Amino acid sequence: MPEGDTVFLLARRLNDRLRGEVVRRSDFRVPRHATADLSGATLLATHTHGKHLLTRFDDPHSGPLTLHTHLRMDGSWTVLGPGKRLPRRIEPDVRVRLDFANGRSAAGIKLPVVELVRTADEGGLTAHLGPDPLREDWDRALAIDRLTADADRAVSAALLDQTRMAGLGNLWVNELCYLRGLSPWTPVRDVDVPALVDLAARLLRFSVSTPGATQVTTGDTRPGNSHWVSGRAGRPCRRCGTRIEVVAEVSGDPERRRTWWCPRCQPGPPPGPGRTR
């Protein structure tokens, strides 16, 4: 699943290509909004909150509207230049298509979440989310409070909970635990939460602001060298040489995602019952 920084960069690309453009024709291929019509609306900007995309329009007929989409595992947005078309094999997967007066078009593909609401009501779509370090309204104190409220929860599970702090996915959580020297199963009560939150914010901001270094945690942008533990099961730790361990994801259990760690650099509680190496 794309993480918060990836979605933020997608919004930036959409803004670079579509901000201020007028919709010539819209096609919503979801039952709830099959009759929606954004023709004549101006795309103001696409914003993000965690992994959620919020595309705002000024519609001369309906007033300010927001298109809320979420990529989850398989969704994507693509922008096509004048005269360009999607491959025929992809057309059945299009959920939203927007054609603009300048000849460009945007297609939302395999989107599991498509909601069109009044912009005045968009807050209800994201009210459950925690603070996002990539937003202007980032609230460090609130993120710390929400995480520390889960005192008995494993730190990796707490960080993945979007209601505590929005934008972190499995890659970032694994890398953060390594960089802070934490077993992923360390209870939050035993963690320096302010330091963890500050590091997470710095990493996400670095990822979206440094060309060529998106999701690089080691400082080495060469292929295969960008992460400390994520995706490195069975390989030696870059610091101590210990074999990187991994436990499989437990399907349907958001508390137990695939987890990589170095047993020496990250001392502490082992995986819980039912986890296999």
Coordinates of C-alpha atoms in Angstrom, one line a residue:
M1 CA 0.0 0.0 0.0
P2 CA 1.4 3.5 -0.9
E3 CA 2.4 5.4 2.2
G4 CA 1.7 9.0 3.1
D5 CA 4.8 10.4 1.4
T6 CA 4.0 8.5 -1.8
V7 CA 0.5 9.8 -1.8
F8 CA 1.8 13.4 -1.1
L9 CA 4.1 13.2 -4.1
L10 CA 1.2 11.9 -6.2
A11 CA -0.9 14.9 -5.2
R12 CA 2.0 17.2 -6.1
R13 CA 2.2 15.7 -9.6
L14 CA -1.5 16.0 -10.0
N15 CA -1.4 19.7 -9.0
D16 CA 1.5 20.4 -11.3
R17 CA -0.5 19.1 -14.3
L18 CA -4.1 19.9 -13.4
R19 CA -4.4 22.7 -11.0
G20 CA -6.6 25.5 -12.3
E21 CA -7.9 23.4 -15.3
V22 CA -11.6 23.3 -16.2
V23 CA -13.4 19.9 -16.5
R24 CA -14.9 19.4 -19.9
R25 CA -16.5 16.0 -19.1
S26 CA -16.6 13.7 -16.1
D27 CA -17.4 10.0 -15.9
F28 CA -17.9 8.3 -12.5
R29 CA -18.0 4.6 -12.9
V30 CA -19.2 3.8 -9.3
P31 CA -22.9 3.3 -8.6
R32 CA -23.1 6.0 -5.9
H33 CA -22.0 8.8 -8.2
A34 CA -22.9 7.4 -11.6
T35 CA -24.9 10.5 -12.4
A36 CA -22.5 13.1 -11.0
D37 CA -21.4 15.7 -13.5
L38 CA -18.4 18.0 -12.9
S39 CA -18.4 19.6 -16.4
G40 CA -17.5 23.3 -16.1
A41 CA -15.9 22.8 -12.7
T42 CA -12.4 24.1 -12.0
L43 CA -9.9 21.8 -10.3
L44 CA -8.5 24.0 -7.5
A45 CA -6.0 21.6 -6.0
T46 CA -5.4 18.1 -4.6
H47 CA -4.5 17.9 -0.9
T48 CA -3.7 14.9 1.2
H49 CA -4.3 13.7 4.8
G50 CA -2.2 10.6 5.5
K51 CA -3.0 8.2 2.6
H52 CA -6.2 10.0 1.5
L53 CA -6.4 12.2 -1.5
L54 CA -8.8 15.2 -1.4
T55 CA -9.3 16.9 -4.8
R56 CA -11.2 20.2 -4.5
F57 CA -13.3 21.7 -7.3
D58 CA -15.1 25.0 -7.8
D59 CA -18.3 23.9 -9.5
P60 CA -20.5 26.7 -11.0
H61 CA -23.6 24.5 -10.5
S62 CA -23.1 22.9 -7.1
G63 CA -20.6 25.1 -5.4
P64 CA -17.3 23.8 -3.8
L65 CA -17.0 20.0 -4.1
T66 CA -14.3 17.5 -3.0
L67 CA -13.5 14.2 -4.6
H68 CA -12.1 11.9 -2.0
T69 CA -10.1 8.9 -3.2
H70 CA -7.9 6.3 -1.6
L71 CA -5.5 4.0 -3.4
R72 CA -5.1 1.2 -0.9
M73 CA -3.3 -1.7 -2.5
D74 CA -4.0 -1.4 -6.2
G75 CA -5.4 2.0 -6.9
S76 CA -3.7 4.7 -9.0
W77 CA -4.1 8.0 -10.8
T78 CA -2.7 8.8 -14.2
V79 CA -2.7 12.0 -16.3
L80 CA -2.8 11.7 -20.1
G81 CA -1.7 14.4 -22.5
P82 CA -3.8 15.6 -25.4
G83 CA -4.7 12.9 -27.8
K84 CA -3.4 10.1 -25.5
R85 CA -5.5 7.1 -24.5
L86 CA -5.3 4.4 -21.9
P87 CA -4.6 0.9 -23.2
R88 CA -7.8 -1.0 -23.8
R89 CA -7.0 -3.6 -21.2
I90 CA -7.0 -0.9 -18.5
E91 CA -10.3 0.7 -19.4
P92 CA -12.5 -1.8 -17.4
D93 CA -10.6 -0.8 -14.3
V94 CA -11.2 3.0 -14.6
R95 CA -13.4 4.3 -11.8
V96 CA -13.2 8.0 -12.4
R97 CA -12.3 9.8 -15.7
L98 CA -12.0 13.6 -16.0
D99 CA -11.4 15.2 -19.4
F100 CA -10.2 18.8 -19.2
A101 CA -10.6 21.8 -21.6
N102 CA -6.9 21.9 -22.3
G103 CA -7.0 18.4 -23.8
R104 CA -5.6 16.5 -20.9
S105 CA -7.4 13.8 -19.0
A106 CA -7.0 12.1 -15.6
A107 CA -8.0 8.5 -14.8
G108 CA -8.5 7.0 -11.4
I109 CA -7.8 3.3 -11.8
K110 CA -8.9 0.5 -9.5
L111 CA -9.8 3.0 -6.8
P112 CA -11.5 1.2 -3.9
V113 CA -12.7 4.5 -2.4
V114 CA -14.5 7.2 -4.5
E115 CA -16.6 9.8 -2.7
L116 CA -17.9 13.1 -4.0
V117 CA -19.0 15.5 -1.2
R118 CA -19.5 19.2 -0.6
T119 CA -16.1 20.7 0.4
A120 CA -17.8 22.0 3.6
D121 CA -18.4 18.4 4.6
E122 CA -15.0 16.9 3.7
G123 CA -13.8 17.1 7.3
G124 CA -16.1 14.2 8.1
L125 CA -14.2 12.0 5.8
T126 CA -10.9 12.4 7.6
A127 CA -12.0 13.3 11.1
H128 CA -10.9 9.9 12.4
L129 CA -7.3 10.4 11.2
G130 CA -4.5 11.5 13.4
P131 CA -2.1 14.4 12.7
D132 CA -0.1 14.2 9.5
P133 CA 3.5 15.6 9.5
L134 CA 3.2 16.6 5.8
R135 CA 0.2 18.9 6.4
E136 CA 0.4 22.6 7.4
D137 CA -1.9 21.8 10.4
W138 CA 0.6 19.2 11.8
D139 CA 0.0 18.9 15.5
R140 CA 3.0 17.2 17.2
A141 CA 1.6 17.3 20.6
L142 CA -1.6 15.6 19.6
A143 CA 0.3 12.9 17.8
I144 CA 2.3 12.2 20.9
D145 CA -0.8 12.2 23.1
R146 CA -2.7 9.8 20.8
L147 CA 0.3 7.4 20.6
T148 CA 1.0 7.4 24.4
A149 CA -2.7 6.6 25.0
D150 CA -1.9 3.1 23.7
A151 CA 0.5 2.4 26.5
D152 CA 0.2 -1.4 26.3
R153 CA 0.2 -1.7 22.5
A154 CA 3.2 -2.8 20.5
V155 CA 4.9 0.3 19.1
S156 CA 4.7 -1.0 15.5
A157 CA 1.0 -1.5 15.7
A158 CA 0.4 1.9 17.3
L159 CA 2.4 3.6 14.6
L160 CA 0.4 1.8 11.8
D161 CA -2.8 3.0 13.4
Q162 CA -3.8 6.0 11.2
T163 CA -6.0 7.4 14.0
R164 CA -2.9 8.0 16.1
M165 CA -0.6 9.5 13.5
A166 CA -1.5 9.6 9.8
G167 CA 0.8 8.7 6.9
L168 CA 3.1 5.9 8.2
G169 CA 2.9 2.5 6.5
N170 CA 4.7 -0.7 7.0
L171 CA 8.0 0.3 5.4
W172 CA 8.4 3.5 7.5
V173 CA 7.4 1.7 10.7
N174 CA 10.0 -1.0 10.3
E175 CA 12.7 1.5 9.5
L176 CA 11.7 3.8 12.4
C177 CA 11.9 0.9 14.9
Y178 CA 15.3 0.0 13.6
L179 CA 16.6 3.6 13.7
R180 CA 15.4 4.0 17.3
G181 CA 16.8 0.6 18.4
L182 CA 13.3 -0.8 19.3
S183 CA 11.9 -4.2 19.0
P184 CA 8.7 -3.8 17.0
W185 CA 6.9 -5.4 19.8
T186 CA 8.0 -3.0 22.5
P187 CA 5.0 -1.6 24.4
V188 CA 4.5 2.1 23.8
R189 CA 4.9 2.8 27.5
D190 CA 8.6 1.8 27.2
V191 CA 9.2 4.1 24.2
D192 CA 10.4 7.7 24.0
V193 CA 7.4 8.7 22.0
P194 CA 8.4 12.4 21.4
A195 CA 11.7 11.3 19.9
L196 CA 10.0 8.7 17.7
V197 CA 7.4 11.2 16.5
D198 CA 10.1 13.8 15.7
L199 CA 12.1 11.2 13.7
A200 CA 9.0 10.1 11.8
A201 CA 8.2 13.7 10.8
R202 CA 11.8 14.3 9.7
L203 CA 11.9 11.2 7.6
L204 CA 8.6 11.8 5.9
R205 CA 9.5 15.4 5.1
F206 CA 13.0 14.4 3.8
S207 CA 11.3 11.8 1.6
V208 CA 9.1 14.4 -0.2
S209 CA 11.6 17.2 -0.4
T210 CA 14.8 15.5 -1.6
P211 CA 14.9 14.5 -5.3
G212 CA 16.0 10.9 -5.8
A213 CA 15.7 10.0 -2.1
T214 CA 12.1 9.1 -1.7
Q215 CA 11.8 6.5 1.1
V216 CA 15.5 6.3 1.5
T217 CA 16.4 5.7 5.2
T218 CA 20.1 4.8 4.9
G219 CA 21.3 7.8 3.0
D220 CA 22.4 5.5 0.1
T221 CA 20.2 5.8 -3.0
R222 CA 21.8 2.9 -4.9
P223 CA 19.3 0.1 -5.7
G224 CA 19.2 -2.4 -2.9
N225 CA 20.9 -0.1 -0.4
S226 CA 18.1 2.3 0.6
H227 CA 16.7 0.5 3.6
W228 CA 18.1 -0.8 6.9
V229 CA 15.7 -3.8 7.4
S230 CA 12.7 -3.6 5.2
G231 CA 12.7 -6.3 2.5
R232 CA 16.1 -7.6 3.7
A233 CA 15.2 -10.9 5.4
G234 CA 18.1 -13.3 5.7
R235 CA 20.7 -10.6 4.8
P236 CA 23.3 -9.2 7.3
C237 CA 22.5 -6.1 9.3
R238 CA 24.3 -3.1 7.8
R239 CA 25.5 -2.2 11.3
C240 CA 26.3 -5.4 13.1
G241 CA 26.2 -8.2 10.6
T242 CA 23.4 -10.1 12.4
R243 CA 20.9 -11.9 10.2
I244 CA 17.8 -9.8 9.6
E245 CA 14.7 -11.6 10.7
V246 CA 11.1 -11.4 9.3
V247 CA 7.7 -12.6 10.5
A248 CA 4.9 -13.1 8.1
E249 CA 1.8 -11.0 8.0
V250 CA -1.3 -12.5 9.5
S251 CA -4.1 -12.1 7.1
G252 CA -7.0 -10.0 8.3
D253 CA -5.2 -8.9 11.5
P254 CA -4.0 -5.2 11.2
E255 CA -2.0 -5.7 14.4
R256 CA 0.3 -8.2 12.8
R257 CA 1.8 -7.0 9.6
R258 CA 5.0 -8.4 8.0
T259 CA 7.8 -7.2 10.1
W260 CA 11.6 -7.1 9.6
W261 CA 14.1 -6.4 12.4
C262 CA 17.6 -7.0 13.6
P263 CA 17.6 -9.0 16.9
R264 CA 20.9 -7.5 18.0
C265 CA 20.3 -3.8 17.1
Q266 CA 16.6 -4.0 18.3
P267 CA 16.6 -5.8 21.6
G268 CA 13.3 -6.3 23.4
P269 CA 10.2 -8.4 23.2
P270 CA 10.0 -11.1 20.5
P271 CA 7.1 -11.7 18.2
G272 CA 3.9 -12.7 19.9
P273 CA 2.2 -16.1 19.8
G274 CA 1.3 -17.4 16.4
R275 CA 4.1 -15.6 14.6
T276 CA 6.4 -17.7 12.5
R277 CA 9.9 -16.8 11.4

